[in-house]
JSON list of C-alpha atoms in Angstrom, two decimals:
[
{"chain": "A", "resi": 1, "resn": "UNK", "atom": "CA", "xyz": [0.00, 0.00, 0.00]},
{"chain": "A", "resi": 2, "resn": "UNK", "atom": "CA", "xyz": [2.17, 2.90, 1.23]},
{"chain": "A", "resi": 3, "resn": "UNK", "atom": "CA", "xyz": [5.29, 1.40, -0.33]},
{"chain": "A", "resi": 4, "resn": "UNK", "atom": "CA", "xyz": [3.93, 2.54, -3.72]},
{"chain": "A", "resi": 5, "resn": "UNK", "atom": "CA", "xyz": [4.23, 6.12, -2.53]},
{"chain": "A", "resi": 6, "resn": "UNK", "atom": "CA", "xyz": [7.62, 5.70, -0.88]},
{"chain": "A", "resi": 7, "resn": "UNK", "atom": "CA", "xyz": [8.92, 4.10, -4.09]},
{"chain": "A", "resi": 8, "resn": "UNK", "atom": "CA", "xyz": [8.37, 7.37, -5.98]},
{"chain": "A", "resi": 9, "resn": "UNK", "atom": "CA", "xyz": [11.74, 8.99, -6.68]},
{"chain": "A", "resi": 10, "resn": "UNK", "atom": "CA", "xyz": [10.71, 11.66, -9.16]},
{"chain": "A", "resi": 11, "resn": "UNK", "atom": "CA", "xyz": [12.26, 14.52, -7.20]},
{"chain": "A", "resi": 12, "resn": "UNK", "atom": "CA", "xyz": [13.88, 15.10, -3.81]},
{"chain": "A", "resi": 13, "resn": "UNK", "atom": "CA", "xyz": [11.03, 17.42, -2.86]},
{"chain": "A", "resi": 14, "resn": "UNK", "atom": "CA", "xyz": [8.48, 14.69, -3.68]},
{"chain": "A", "resi": 15, "resn": "UNK", "atom": "CA", "xyz": [10.32, 12.14, -1.54]},
{"chain": "A", "resi": 16, "resn": "UNK", "atom": "CA", "xyz": [10.61, 14.64, 1.32]},
{"chain": "A", "resi": 17, "resn": "UNK", "atom": "CA", "xyz": [6.92, 15.60, 1.16]},
{"chain": "A", "resi": 18, "resn": "UNK", "atom": "CA", "xyz": [5.74, 11.97, 1.05]},
{"chain": "A", "resi": 19, "resn": "UNK", "atom": "CA", "xyz": [7.83, 11.05, 4.11]},
{"chain": "A", "resi": 20, "resn": "UNK", "atom": "CA", "xyz": [6.55, 14.11, 5.96]},
{"chain": "A", "resi": 21, "resn": "UNK", "atom": "CA", "xyz": [2.90, 13.45, 5.00]},
{"chain": "A", "resi": 22, "resn": "UNK", "atom": "CA", "xyz": [3.11, 9.75, 5.99]},
{"chain": "A", "resi": 23, "resn": "UNK", "atom": "CA", "xyz": [4.41, 10.74, 9.45]},
{"chain": "A", "resi": 24, "resn": "UNK", "atom": "CA", "xyz": [1.62, 13.23, 10.21]},
{"chain": "A", "resi": 25, "resn": "UNK", "atom": "CA", "xyz": [-0.88, 12.08, 12.87]},
{"chain": "A", "resi": 26, "resn": "UNK", "atom": "CA", "xyz": [-4.22, 10.58, 11.81]},
{"chain": "A", "resi": 27, "resn": "UNK", "atom": "CA", "xyz": [-7.42, 10.55, 13.82]},
{"chain": "A", "resi": 28, "resn": "UNK", "atom": "CA", "xyz": [-8.69, 7.07, 14.68]},
{"chain": "A", "resi": 29, "resn": "UNK", "atom": "CA", "xyz": [-10.23, 5.44, 11.61]},
{"chain": "A", "resi": 30, "resn": "UNK", "atom": "CA", "xyz": [-8.85, 8.06, 9.18]},
{"chain": "A", "resi": 31, "resn": "UNK", "atom": "CA", "xyz": [-6.31, 7.38, 6.41]},
{"chain": "A", "resi": 32, "resn": "UNK", "atom": "CA", "xyz": [-5.50, 11.08, 5.87]},
{"chain": "A", "resi": 33, "resn": "UNK", "atom": "CA", "xyz": [-3.99, 13.69, 8.16]},
{"chain": "A", "resi": 34, "resn": "UNK", "atom": "CA", "xyz": [-5.82, 16.94, 8.91]},
{"chain": "A", "resi": 35, "resn": "UNK", "atom": "CA", "xyz": [-4.96, 20.17, 7.11]},
{"chain": "A", "resi": 36, "resn": "UNK", "atom": "CA", "xyz": [-4.46, 21.75, 10.53]},
{"chain": "A", "resi": 37, "resn": "UNK", "atom": "CA", "xyz": [-1.61, 19.29, 11.23]},
{"chain": "A", "resi": 38, "resn": "UNK", "atom": "CA", "xyz": [0.24, 20.22, 8.03]},
{"chain": "A", "resi": 39, "resn": "UNK", "atom": "CA", "xyz": [2.72, 23.11, 8.18]},
{"chain": "A", "resi": 40, "resn": "UNK", "atom": "CA", "xyz": [4.72, 24.28, 5.19]},
{"chain": "A", "resi": 41, "resn": "UNK", "atom": "CA", "xyz": [7.40, 25.60, 7.54]},
{"chain": "A", "resi": 42, "resn": "UNK", "atom": "CA", "xyz": [8.34, 22.02, 8.39]},
{"chain": "A", "resi": 43, "resn": "UNK", "atom": "CA", "xyz": [9.12, 21.12, 4.76]},
{"chain": "A", "resi": 44, "resn": "UNK", "atom": "CA", "xyz": [11.22, 24.18, 4.05]},
{"chain": "A", "resi": 45, "resn": "UNK", "atom": "CA", "xyz": [13.69, 22.42, 1.73]},
{"chain": "A", "resi": 46, "resn": "UNK", "atom": "CA", "xyz": [10.88, 21.23, -0.57]},
{"chain": "A", "resi": 47, "resn": "UNK", "atom": "CA", "xyz": [8.86, 24.48, -0.71]},
{"chain": "A", "resi": 48, "resn": "UNK", "atom": "CA", "xyz": [9.73, 25.57, -4.28]},
{"chain": "A", "resi": 49, "resn": "UNK", "atom": "CA", "xyz": [7.95, 22.46, -5.65]},
{"chain": "A", "resi": 50, "resn": "UNK", "atom": "CA", "xyz": [5.11, 22.28, -3.09]},
{"chain": "A", "resi": 51, "resn": "UNK", "atom": "CA", "xyz": [1.57, 23.57, -3.54]},
{"chain": "A", "resi": 52, "resn": "UNK", "atom": "CA", "xyz": [-1.60, 23.37, -1.44]},
{"chain": "A", "resi": 53, "resn": "UNK", "atom": "CA", "xyz": [-5.05, 23.46, -3.02]},
{"chain": "A", "resi": 54, "resn": "UNK", "atom": "CA", "xyz": [-8.55, 23.66, -1.54]},
{"chain": "A", "resi": 55, "resn": "UNK", "atom": "CA", "xyz": [-11.70, 22.13, -3.03]},
{"chain": "A", "resi": 56, "resn": "UNK", "atom": "CA", "xyz": [-14.32, 24.84, -2.63]},
{"chain": "A", "resi": 57, "resn": "UNK", "atom": "CA", "xyz": [-17.17, 23.53, -4.78]},
{"chain": "A", "resi": 58, "resn": "UNK", "atom": "CA", "xyz": [-17.74, 21.34, -7.84]},
{"chain": "A", "resi": 59, "resn": "UNK", "atom": "CA", "xyz": [-16.06, 23.73, -10.21]},
{"chain": "A", "resi": 60, "resn": "UNK", "atom": "CA", "xyz": [-13.47, 25.36, -7.94]},
{"chain": "A", "resi": 61, "resn": "UNK", "atom": "CA", "xyz": [-10.16, 23.87, -6.82]},
{"chain": "A", "resi": 62, "resn": "UNK", "atom": "CA", "xyz": [-8.20, 26.89, -5.65]},
{"chain": "A", "resi": 63, "resn": "UNK", "atom": "CA", "xyz": [-4.44, 27.09, -5.13]},
{"chain": "A", "resi": 64, "resn": "UNK", "atom": "CA", "xyz": [-3.95, 28.48, -1.62]},
{"chain": "A", "resi": 65, "resn": "UNK", "atom": "CA", "xyz": [-0.15, 28.17, -1.71]},
{"chain": "A", "resi": 66, "resn": "UNK", "atom": "CA", "xyz": [2.02, 27.79, -4.79]},
{"chain": "A", "resi": 67, "resn": "UNK", "atom": "CA", "xyz": [5.69, 26.95, -5.01]},
{"chain": "A", "resi": 68, "resn": "UNK", "atom": "CA", "xyz": [7.93, 29.15, -7.10]},
{"chain": "A", "resi": 69, "resn": "UNK", "atom": "CA", "xyz": [8.64, 26.33, -9.58]},
{"chain": "A", "resi": 70, "resn": "UNK", "atom": "CA", "xyz": [4.93, 26.04, -10.43]},
{"chain": "A", "resi": 71, "resn": "UNK", "atom": "CA", "xyz": [4.62, 29.81, -10.87]},
{"chain": "A", "resi": 72, "resn": "UNK", "atom": "CA", "xyz": [7.72, 29.94, -13.06]},
{"chain": "A", "resi": 73, "resn": "UNK", "atom": "CA", "xyz": [6.63, 27.06, -15.31]},
{"chain": "A", "resi": 74, "resn": "UNK", "atom": "CA", "xyz": [3.07, 28.34, -15.79]},
{"chain": "A", "resi": 75, "resn": "UNK", "atom": "CA", "xyz": [4.25, 31.92, -16.17]},
{"chain": "A", "resi": 76, "resn": "UNK", "atom": "CA", "xyz": [2.04, 33.53, -13.49]},
{"chain": "A", "resi": 77, "resn": "UNK", "atom": "CA", "xyz": [1.44, 33.60, -9.75]},
{"chain": "A", "resi": 78, "resn": "UNK", "atom": "CA", "xyz": [-0.95, 30.68, -9.19]},
{"chain": "A", "resi": 79, "resn": "UNK", "atom": "CA", "xyz": [-2.00, 31.63, -5.65]},
{"chain": "A", "resi": 80, "resn": "UNK", "atom": "CA", "xyz": [-5.76, 32.18, -5.47]},
{"chain": "A", "resi": 81, "resn": "UNK", "atom": "CA", "xyz": [-6.42, 30.77, -8.94]},
{"chain": "A", "resi": 82, "resn": "UNK", "atom": "CA", "xyz": [-8.99, 28.08, -9.70]},
{"chain": "A", "resi": 83, "resn": "UNK", "atom": "CA", "xyz": [-7.14, 25.20, -11.39]},
{"chain": "A", "resi": 84, "resn": "UNK", "atom": "CA", "xyz": [-10.17, 24.47, -13.58]},
{"chain": "A", "resi": 85, "resn": "UNK", "atom": "CA", "xyz": [-10.14, 28.04, -14.95]},
{"chain": "A", "resi": 86, "resn": "UNK", "atom": "CA", "xyz": [-6.72, 27.51, -16.50]},
{"chain": "A", "resi": 87, "resn": "UNK", "atom": "CA", "xyz": [-7.32, 23.92, -17.58]},
{"chain": "A", "resi": 88, "resn": "UNK", "atom": "CA", "xyz": [-8.24, 23.58, -21.28]},
{"chain": "A", "resi": 89, "resn": "UNK", "atom": "CA", "xyz": [-12.03, 23.23, -21.59]},
{"chain": "A", "resi": 90, "resn": "UNK", "atom": "CA", "xyz": [-11.71, 19.78, -23.19]},
{"chain": "A", "resi": 91, "resn": "UNK", "atom": "CA", "xyz": [-9.96, 18.46, -20.05]},
{"chain": "A", "resi": 92, "resn": "UNK", "atom": "CA", "xyz": [-11.99, 20.17, -17.29]},
{"chain": "A", "resi": 93, "resn": "UNK", "atom": "CA", "xyz": [-14.67, 17.50, -16.74]},
{"chain": "A", "resi": 94, "resn": "UNK", "atom": "CA", "xyz": [-12.08, 14.72, -16.60]},
{"chain": "A", "resi": 95, "resn": "UNK", "atom": "CA", "xyz": [-9.98, 16.75, -14.17]},
{"chain": "A", "resi": 96, "resn": "UNK", "atom": "CA", "xyz": [-13.02, 17.35, -11.94]},
{"chain": "A", "resi": 97, "resn": "UNK", "atom": "CA", "xyz": [-13.77, 13.59, -11.91]},
{"chain": "A", "resi": 98, "resn": "UNK", "atom": "CA", "xyz": [-10.15, 12.89, -10.98]},
{"chain": "A", "resi": 99, "resn": "UNK", "atom": "CA", "xyz": [-10.30, 15.15, -7.92]},
{"chain": "A", "resi": 100, "resn": "UNK", "atom": "CA", "xyz": [-13.73, 13.81, -6.99]},
{"chain": "A", "resi": 101, "resn": "UNK", "atom": "CA", "xyz": [-12.25, 10.28, -7.04]},
{"chain": "A", "resi": 102, "resn": "UNK", "atom": "CA", "xyz": [-9.41, 11.40, -4.75]},
{"chain": "A", "resi": 103, "resn": "UNK", "atom": "CA", "xyz": [-11.99, 12.84, -2.33]},
{"chain": "A", "resi": 104, "resn": "UNK", "atom": "CA", "xyz": [-14.65, 10.10, -2.45]},
{"chain": "A", "resi": 105, "resn": "UNK", "atom": "CA", "xyz": [-12.23, 7.21, -1.91]},
{"chain": "A", "resi": 106, "resn": "UNK", "atom": "CA", "xyz": [-9.35, 8.90, -0.15]},
{"chain": "A", "resi": 107, "resn": "UNK", "atom": "CA", "xyz": [-6.19, 8.11, -2.05]},
{"chain": "A", "resi": 108, "resn": "UNK", "atom": "CA", "xyz": [-3.14, 9.86, -3.42]},
{"chain": "A", "resi": 109, "resn": "UNK", "atom": "CA", "xyz": [-2.88, 10.66, -7.09]},
{"chain": "A", "resi": 110, "resn": "UNK", "atom": "CA", "xyz": [-0.36, 11.63, -9.72]},
{"chain": "A", "resi": 111, "resn": "UNK", "atom": "CA", "xyz": [-1.02, 13.32, -13.05]},
{"chain": "A", "resi": 112, "resn": "UNK", "atom": "CA", "xyz": [1.45, 13.86, -15.89]},
{"chain": "A", "resi": 113, "resn": "UNK", "atom": "CA", "xyz": [0.32, 16.40, -18.48]},
{"chain": "A", "resi": 114, "resn": "UNK", "atom": "CA", "xyz": [1.74, 18.03, -21.54]},
{"chain": "A", "resi": 115, "resn": "UNK", "atom": "CA", "xyz": [1.30, 21.75, -20.95]},
{"chain": "A", "resi": 116, "resn": "UNK", "atom": "CA", "xyz": [1.68, 24.87, -23.05]},
{"chain": "A", "resi": 117, "resn": "UNK", "atom": "CA", "xyz": [2.66, 28.02, -21.16]},
{"chain": "A", "resi": 118, "resn": "UNK", "atom": "CA", "xyz": [1.63, 31.58, -21.97]},
{"chain": "A", "resi": 119, "resn": "UNK", "atom": "CA", "xyz": [4.64, 31.98, -24.24]},
{"chain": "A", "resi": 120, "resn": "UNK", "atom": "CA", "xyz": [3.46, 28.94, -26.23]},
{"chain": "A", "resi": 121, "resn": "UNK", "atom": "CA", "xyz": [6.30, 26.72, -24.97]},
{"chain": "A", "resi": 122, "resn": "UNK", "atom": "CA", "xyz": [5.44, 23.05, -24.46]},
{"chain": "A", "resi": 123, "resn": "UNK", "atom": "CA", "xyz": [6.62, 21.08, -21.42]},
{"chain": "A", "resi": 124, "resn": "UNK", "atom": "CA", "xyz": [5.62, 17.91, -19.58]},
{"chain": "A", "resi": 125, "resn": "UNK", "atom": "CA", "xyz": [4.60, 18.58, -15.99]},
{"chain": "A", "resi": 126, "resn": "UNK", "atom": "CA", "xyz": [3.93, 16.05, -13.22]},
{"chain": "A", "resi": 127, "resn": "UNK", "atom": "CA", "xyz": [1.97, 16.71, -10.04]},
{"chain": "A", "resi": 128, "resn": "UNK", "atom": "CA", "xyz": [1.45, 14.54, -6.98]},
{"chain": "A", "resi": 129, "resn": "UNK", "atom": "CA", "xyz": [-1.66, 15.09, -4.83]},
{"chain": "A", "resi": 130, "resn": "UNK", "atom": "CA", "xyz": [-1.82, 13.95, -1.18]},
{"chain": "A", "resi": 131, "resn": "UNK", "atom": "CA", "xyz": [-5.20, 14.47, 0.57]},
{"chain": "A", "resi": 132, "resn": "UNK", "atom": "CA", "xyz": [-5.75, 16.44, 3.76]},
{"chain": "A", "resi": 133, "resn": "UNK", "atom": "CA", "xyz": [-8.92, 16.54, 5.86]},
{"chain": "A", "resi": 134, "resn": "UNK", "atom": "CA", "xyz": [-11.00, 19.53, 6.89]},
{"chain": "A", "resi": 135, "resn": "UNK", "atom": "CA", "xyz": [-12.24, 19.87, 10.51]},
{"chain": "A", "resi": 136, "resn": "UNK", "atom": "CA", "xyz": [-15.24, 17.65, 9.66]},
{"chain": "A", "resi": 137, "resn": "UNK", "atom": "CA", "xyz": [-13.14, 14.70, 8.49]},
{"chain": "A", "resi": 138, "resn": "UNK", "atom": "CA", "xyz": [-13.74, 15.27, 4.75]},
{"chain": "A", "resi": 139, "resn": "UNK", "atom": "CA", "xyz": [-11.02, 15.50, 2.10]},
{"chain": "A", "resi": 140, "resn": "UNK", "atom": "CA", "xyz": [-11.05, 19.16, 1.09]},
{"chain": "A", "resi": 141, "resn": "UNK", "atom": "CA", "xyz": [-7.36, 19.95, 0.67]},
{"chain": "A", "resi": 142, "resn": "UNK", "atom": "CA", "xyz": [-4.47, 18.53, -1.30]},
{"chain": "A", "resi": 143, "resn": "UNK", "atom": "CA", "xyz": [-0.78, 19.08, -0.77]},
{"chain": "A", "resi": 144, "resn": "UNK", "atom": "CA", "xyz": [1.58, 18.09, -3.51]},
{"chain": "A", "resi": 145, "resn": "UNK", "atom": "CA", "xyz": [4.62, 18.71, -5.60]},
{"chain": "A", "resi": 146, "resn": "UNK", "atom": "CA", "xyz": [4.93, 19.73, -9.19]},
{"chain": "A", "resi": 147, "resn": "UNK", "atom": "CA", "xyz": [7.91, 19.64, -11.51]},
{"chain": "A", "resi": 148, "resn": "UNK", "atom": "CA", "xyz": [8.84, 19.44, -15.17]},
{"chain": "A", "resi": 149, "resn": "UNK", "atom": "CA", "xyz": [10.13, 16.17, -16.65]},
{"chain": "A", "resi": 150, "resn": "UNK", "atom": "CA", "xyz": [13.40, 16.22, -18.56]},
{"chain": "A", "resi": 151, "resn": "UNK", "atom": "CA", "xyz": [13.53, 14.84, -22.13]},
{"chain": "A", "resi": 152, "resn": "UNK", "atom": "CA", "xyz": [15.50, 11.85, -20.77]},
{"chain": "A", "resi": 153, "resn": "UNK", "atom": "CA", "xyz": [12.74, 11.07, -18.23]},
{"chain": "A", "resi": 154, "resn": "UNK", "atom": "CA", "xyz": [10.05, 11.36, -20.92]},
{"chain": "A", "resi": 155, "resn": "UNK", "atom": "CA", "xyz": [11.94, 9.04, -23.25]},
{"chain": "A", "resi": 156, "resn": "UNK", "atom": "CA", "xyz": [12.52, 6.48, -20.48]},
{"chain": "A", "resi": 157, "resn": "UNK", "atom": "CA", "xyz": [8.89, 6.50, -19.29]},
{"chain": "A", "resi": 158, "resn": "UNK", "atom": "CA", "xyz": [6.88, 7.12, -22.45]},
{"chain": "A", "resi": 159, "resn": "UNK", "atom": "CA", "xyz": [9.23, 6.33, -25.35]},
{"chain": "A", "resi": 160, "resn": "UNK", "atom": "CA", "xyz": [8.99, 9.88, -26.72]},
{"chain": "A", "resi": 161, "resn": "UNK", "atom": "CA", "xyz": [10.09, 13.39, -25.82]},
{"chain": "A", "resi": 162, "resn": "UNK", "atom": "CA", "xyz": [7.21, 15.53, -27.03]},
{"chain": "A", "resi": 163, "resn": "UNK", "atom": "CA", "xyz": [3.43, 15.49, -27.04]},
{"chain": "A", "resi": 164, "resn": "UNK", "atom": "CA", "xyz": [0.94, 17.52, -29.02]},
{"chain": "A", "resi": 165, "resn": "UNK", "atom": "CA", "xyz": [-0.94, 20.42, -27.41]},
{"chain": "A", "resi": 166, "resn": "UNK", "atom": "CA", "xyz": [-2.17, 20.27, -23.82]},
{"chain": "A", "resi": 167, "resn": "UNK", "atom": "CA", "xyz": [-3.07, 16.69, -22.97]},
{"chain": "A", "resi": 168, "resn": "UNK", "atom": "CA", "xyz": [-3.18, 14.09, -20.24]},
{"chain": "A", "resi": 169, "resn": "UNK", "atom": "CA", "xyz": [-0.13, 11.85, -20.60]},
{"chain": "A", "resi": 170, "resn": "UNK", "atom": "CA", "xyz": [-0.56, 9.60, -17.56]},
{"chain": "A", "resi": 171, "resn": "UNK", "atom": "CA", "xyz": [-2.67, 9.33, -14.39]},
{"chain": "A", "resi": 172, "resn": "UNK", "atom": "CA", "xyz": [-2.18, 7.05, -11.36]},
{"chain": "A", "resi": 173, "resn": "UNK", "atom": "CA", "xyz": [-3.88, 6.48, -8.02]},
{"chain": "A", "resi": 174, "resn": "UNK", "atom": "CA", "xyz": [-2.03, 5.33, -4.88]},
{"chain": "A", "resi": 175, "resn": "UNK", "atom": "CA", "xyz": [-3.61, 3.37, -2.04]},
{"chain": "A", "resi": 176, "resn": "UNK", "atom": "CA", "xyz": [-3.19, 5.08, 1.34]},
{"chain": "A", "resi": 177, "resn": "UNK", "atom": "CA", "xyz": [-5.42, 2.66, 3.26]},
{"chain": "A", "resi": 178, "resn": "UNK", "atom": "CA", "xyz": [-8.86, 2.96, 1.62]},
{"chain": "A", "resi": 179, "resn": "UNK", "atom": "CA", "xyz": [-8.00, 1.26, -1.72]},
{"chain": "A", "resi": 180, "resn": "UNK", "atom": "CA", "xyz": [-8.11, 3.09, -5.06]},
{"chain": "A", "resi": 181, "resn": "UNK", "atom": "CA", "xyz": [-10.96, 3.84, -7.49]},
{"chain": "A", "resi": 182, "resn": "UNK", "atom": "CA", "xyz": [-12.19, 0.77, -9.42]},
{"chain": "A", "resi": 183, "resn": "UNK", "atom": "CA", "xyz": [-10.54, -0.43, -12.58]},
{"chain": "A", "resi": 184, "resn": "UNK", "atom": "CA", "xyz": [-6.94, 0.06, -11.50]},
{"chain": "A", "resi": 185, "resn": "UNK", "atom": "CA", "xyz": [-4.35, -1.12, -9.01]},
{"chain": "A", "resi": 186, "resn": "UNK", "atom": "CA", "xyz": [-2.31, 1.16, -6.79]},
{"chain": "A", "resi": 187, "resn": "UNK", "atom": "CA", "xyz": [0.50, 2.84, -8.71]},
{"chain": "A", "resi": 188, "resn": "UNK", "atom": "CA", "xyz": [-0.51, 1.56, -12.14]},
{"chain": "A", "resi": 189, "resn": "UNK", "atom": "CA", "xyz": [-1.75, 3.78, -14.98]},
{"chain": "A", "resi": 190, "resn": "UNK", "atom": "CA", "xyz": [-5.43, 4.54, -14.41]},
{"chain": "A", "resi": 191, "resn": "UNK", "atom": "CA", "xyz": [-8.02, 4.11, -17.16]},
{"chain": "A", "resi": 192, "resn": "UNK", "atom": "CA", "xyz": [-10.18, 7.07, -18.21]},
{"chain": "A", "resi": 193, "resn": "UNK", "atom": "CA", "xyz": [-12.64, 8.05, -15.51]},
{"chain": "A", "resi": 194, "resn": "UNK", "atom": "CA", "xyz": [-16.28, 7.58, -16.40]},
{"chain": "A", "resi": 195, "resn": "UNK", "atom": "CA", "xyz": [-18.72, 10.48, -15.90]},
{"chain": "A", "resi": 196, "resn": "UNK", "atom": "CA", "xyz": [-20.29, 8.63, -12.95]},
{"chain": "A", "resi": 197, "resn": "UNK", "atom": "CA", "xyz": [-16.96, 8.41, -11.10]}
]
C-alpha cells in the first residue's frame, strides 16, 4: 500500500513531502492527516515544488499556496487561482472527476500532463496530490509537488520526448489505506474516468 508512494523517486522534494505526510498524525479510523496538522514551515527544503489546493465547490479547486517552480513554469502567480479556470475546456470534466475520485475514496494521485505556457512553450509537468482533511473529516485539501520532466525522463517512461498540445499523458492512483478507485491497481496507470466516477 504505502510502499507505492515511498517508491516514488521523481524529485527530492516529492520524496521529502511523502515522508513528511506519511508521518503526520491521523485521527482514529482516518487514512489522511488533517490540514491543521500540516505546516509548510516544516518542509522548508521542498517548498519551491510544493503547492496546497482547496476544493471549494464542484467547479473550484483553488491554489492556496504555490511553489515558485509552479509559478515559473506556468508563467504567473498561481496563488488564489482556480485550477479548472486555467485547464483547457476539453480536459476540465475529466480533471473534476479525478479530484472527486481522490476525495470520495481517499487516495493519493499523480497526473502527468503536456502543458503549453503563456509563451506557447510546451513542457511535460507532473503533479502529486496527497489528501488532507477539513475539521469535519472530509477531504477538502491537497498538498503536492509539481515539476517538469526532462527529455531523458520522458523518453525512459513514455518512449517519446514531445506530445501535441495540452493533454493528459498519464494518471495514477495510490492506495493510502482505503483502496483506489475501481478499474486500477495502486500505482498503475489509471483508465479514463467515467462520468459517474
